[in-house]
CSV table of C-alpha atoms in Angstrom, one decimal:
chain,number,residue,atom,x,y,z
A,1430,MET,CA,64.9,96.9,63.5
A,1431,THR,CA,68.1,98.8,62.8
A,1432,ASN,CA,71.4,97.6,64.4
A,1433,PHE,CA,72.1,100.1,67.3
A,1434,PHE,CA,75.7,100.6,66.3
A,1435,GLN,CA,75.0,100.9,62.5
A,1436,ALA,CA,75.2,104.3,60.9
A,1437,PRO,CA,71.7,105.6,60.1
A,1438,ALA,CA,70.7,105.7,56.4
A,1439,ARG,CA,70.9,108.9,54.5
A,1440,GLY,CA,68.2,111.4,55.4
A,1441,LYS,CA,67.3,109.7,58.7
A,1442,PRO,CA,67.9,111.4,62.1
A,1443,MET,CA,71.4,111.1,63.6
A,1444,ARG,CA,70.1,109.8,67.0
A,1445,THR,CA,72.7,107.0,67.2
A,1446,LYS,CA,75.6,109.3,66.6
A,1447,ARG,CA,74.3,111.9,69.0
A,1448,PHE,CA,73.8,109.2,71.6
A,1449,GLN,CA,77.3,107.8,71.1
A,1450,ALA,CA,78.8,111.4,71.3
A,1451,THR,CA,76.9,111.9,74.6
A,1452,VAL,CA,78.1,108.7,76.0
A,1453,VAL,CA,81.7,109.5,75.0
A,1454,ALA,CA,81.5,113.0,76.5
A,1455,GLY,CA,80.1,111.6,79.7
A,1456,LEU,CA,82.8,109.0,80.0
A,1457,LEU,CA,85.5,111.7,79.4
A,1458,ALA,CA,83.9,113.9,82.0
A,1459,VAL,CA,83.9,111.2,84.6
A,1460,SER,CA,87.4,110.0,83.8
A,1461,GLY,CA,88.7,113.5,84.5
A,1462,CYS,CA,87.6,113.3,88.1
A,1463,SER,CA,90.2,112.6,90.8
A,1464,THR,CA,90.1,111.9,94.5
A,1465,MET,CA,93.3,113.7,95.5
A,1466,GLY,CA,95.2,110.4,95.8
A,1467,LEU,CA,94.0,109.7,99.4
A,1468,GLY,CA,93.5,106.0,100.1
A,1469,ARG,CA,96.0,104.9,97.5
A,1470,ASN,CA,98.0,101.8,98.0
A,1471,ASP,CA,101.4,102.2,96.4
A,1472,ALA,CA,105.1,102.3,97.4
A,1473,THR,CA,104.8,105.6,99.3
A,1474,THR,CA,101.5,104.8,101.0
A,1475,PRO,CA,101.6,101.4,102.5
A,1476,ALA,CA,98.3,99.7,103.2
A,1477,THR,CA,97.6,99.7,106.9
A,1478,GLY,CA,93.9,99.1,107.0
A,1479,GLY,CA,91.7,100.4,109.7
A,1480,GLY,CA,91.2,99.7,113.4
A,1481,GLN,CA,94.4,99.1,115.4
A,1482,THR,CA,96.6,97.7,112.7
A,1483,ARG,CA,100.1,99.1,112.8
A,1484,ALA,CA,101.7,100.6,109.8
A,1485,GLY,CA,104.6,98.3,108.7
A,1486,GLY,CA,107.8,98.4,106.8
A,1487,ALA,CA,110.7,100.9,106.6
A,1488,VAL,CA,108.8,103.3,104.4
A,1489,ALA,CA,105.9,103.6,106.8
A,1490,SER,CA,108.3,104.0,109.7
A,1491,ALA,CA,110.2,106.8,108.0
A,1492,ILE,CA,106.9,108.5,107.1
A,1493,ILE,CA,105.6,108.4,110.6
A,1494,ASP,CA,109.0,109.6,112.0
A,1495,GLU,CA,108.7,112.6,109.7
A,1496,MET,CA,105.4,113.7,111.3
A,1497,ALA,CA,107.4,115.7,113.9
A,1498,GLY,CA,105.4,114.3,116.8
A,1499,GLY,CA,102.0,115.1,115.3
A,1500,LEU,CA,99.5,116.3,117.9
A,1501,VAL,CA,100.8,113.9,120.5
A,1502,GLY,CA,104.1,115.7,120.4
A,1503,GLY,CA,102.3,118.5,122.2
A,1504,SER,CA,100.7,118.8,125.6
A,1505,ILE,CA,98.1,116.0,125.0
A,1506,GLY,CA,100.9,113.5,124.6
A,1507,ALA,CA,102.5,114.3,128.0
A,1508,GLY,CA,102.6,111.2,130.1
A,1509,LEU,CA,102.5,108.7,127.2
A,1510,ASP,CA,105.4,106.3,127.0
A,1511,SER,CA,107.3,105.9,123.7
A,1512,GLY,CA,105.2,102.9,122.6
A,1513,GLU,CA,101.9,104.8,123.2
A,1514,LYS,CA,103.2,107.8,121.3
A,1515,ARG,CA,104.2,105.5,118.4
A,1516,SER,CA,100.7,104.0,118.4
A,1517,ALA,CA,99.1,107.4,118.5
A,1518,LEU,CA,101.3,108.7,115.7
A,1519,GLU,CA,100.4,105.7,113.6
A,1520,ALA,CA,96.7,106.4,114.2
A,1521,GLU,CA,97.2,110.0,113.1
A,1522,TYR,CA,98.9,108.8,109.9
A,1523,ARG,CA,96.1,106.3,109.1
A,1524,ALA,CA,93.5,108.9,109.7
A,1525,LEU,CA,95.2,111.4,107.4
A,1526,GLU,CA,96.3,109.0,104.7
A,1527,HIS,CA,93.6,106.3,104.4
A,1528,THR,CA,90.4,107.1,106.3
A,1529,PRO,CA,87.3,108.8,105.0
A,1530,SER,CA,86.2,112.1,106.5
A,1531,GLY,CA,84.7,111.7,110.0
A,1532,GLU,CA,85.6,108.1,110.5
A,1533,VAL,CA,87.3,107.3,113.8
A,1534,VAL,CA,90.7,105.7,113.9
A,1535,THR,CA,91.5,104.2,117.4
A,1536,TRP,CA,94.7,103.2,119.1
A,1537,ARG,CA,95.4,101.5,122.4
A,1538,GLY,CA,98.5,101.7,124.6
A,1539,ASP,CA,99.8,99.0,126.9
A,1540,GLY,CA,98.2,100.5,130.0
A,1541,ASN,CA,94.8,102.1,130.4
A,1542,ARG,CA,95.5,104.8,127.8
A,1543,TYR,CA,93.9,104.9,124.4
A,1544,GLY,CA,92.9,107.4,121.8
A,1545,GLU,CA,90.9,108.4,118.8
A,1546,VAL,CA,91.8,110.4,115.7
A,1547,VAL,CA,89.2,111.9,113.3
A,1548,ALA,CA,90.3,113.7,110.1
A,1549,ALA,CA,88.1,116.1,108.3
A,1550,GLN,CA,87.4,116.4,104.5
A,1551,PRO,CA,90.7,116.8,102.6
A,1552,TYR,CA,91.3,120.1,100.7
A,1553,ARG,CA,94.1,121.3,98.4
A,1554,VAL,CA,96.5,124.1,99.2
A,1555,GLY,CA,98.7,124.8,96.1
A,1556,SER,CA,99.9,121.4,95.1
A,1557,GLN,CA,99.5,119.7,98.6
A,1558,ASP,CA,96.5,117.9,100.0
A,1559,CYS,CA,95.7,119.0,103.5
A,1560,ARG,CA,93.4,117.8,106.3
A,1561,GLN,CA,92.3,119.2,109.6
A,1562,TYR,CA,92.1,116.5,112.4
A,1563,LYS,CA,91.3,116.0,116.0
A,1564,HIS,CA,93.1,113.7,118.4
A,1565,THR,CA,91.6,112.7,121.8
A,1566,ILE,CA,93.4,110.7,124.4
A,1567,TYR,CA,91.6,108.9,127.2
A,1568,GLY,CA,92.9,107.2,130.3
A,1569,GLY,CA,93.6,110.1,132.7
A,1570,ALA,CA,91.2,112.0,134.9
A,1571,GLN,CA,89.8,113.9,131.9
A,1572,PRO,CA,90.1,113.3,128.2
A,1573,LYS,CA,92.7,115.5,126.4
A,1574,SER,CA,92.0,116.8,122.9
A,1575,ALA,CA,93.9,118.7,120.4
A,1576,ARG,CA,93.1,119.9,116.9
A,1577,GLY,CA,95.6,120.4,114.1
A,1578,THR,CA,96.1,120.6,110.3
A,1579,ALA,CA,98.6,118.6,108.3
A,1580,CYS,CA,99.6,118.7,104.6
A,1581,ARG,CA,100.8,115.7,102.6
A,1582,ASN,CA,104.2,115.8,101.0
A,1583,ALA,CA,105.2,114.2,97.7
A,1584,ASP,CA,107.0,111.4,99.5
A,1585,GLY,CA,103.8,110.4,101.4
A,1586,SER,CA,104.7,112.0,104.7
A,1587,TRP,CA,102.4,114.5,106.4
A,1588,THR,CA,103.7,117.7,107.9
A,1589,PRO,CA,101.8,119.2,110.7
A,1590,LEU,CA,101.2,123.0,110.4
A,1591,THR,CA,102.1,125.1,113.4
């Protein structure tokens, strides 16, 4: 039996070298794939986890403040107090930055109001990653929903498109 990694003797088929070349080509192809950077955990994208965990730290606070009110800054956020708006914005950020497509991110206010944010599959526009998302707020007579699109900036913040 020949050693698998030994070069074949002269005149024998080059199966081993062909196999090695195929493996190397496959590894190179796979290593070239990327996931658009969503879900990273670095200095500009603090780990917040899922569920109702709040984004922490000065970086997260600045990033959420740059979201220009998100969808809750519009009519669906009317009647929310500042703490509820903050929780809702944090949920929007978590859905856009960390959550797989179609997964629900929830938030709960101090009263009877709560909400859900669901982001769609990310896509690229120029050099920015963008996602469509839906935010639904419960606790009134009828649920209020809004849809929007936001694109990720180089600093980790998300800018809602108008």
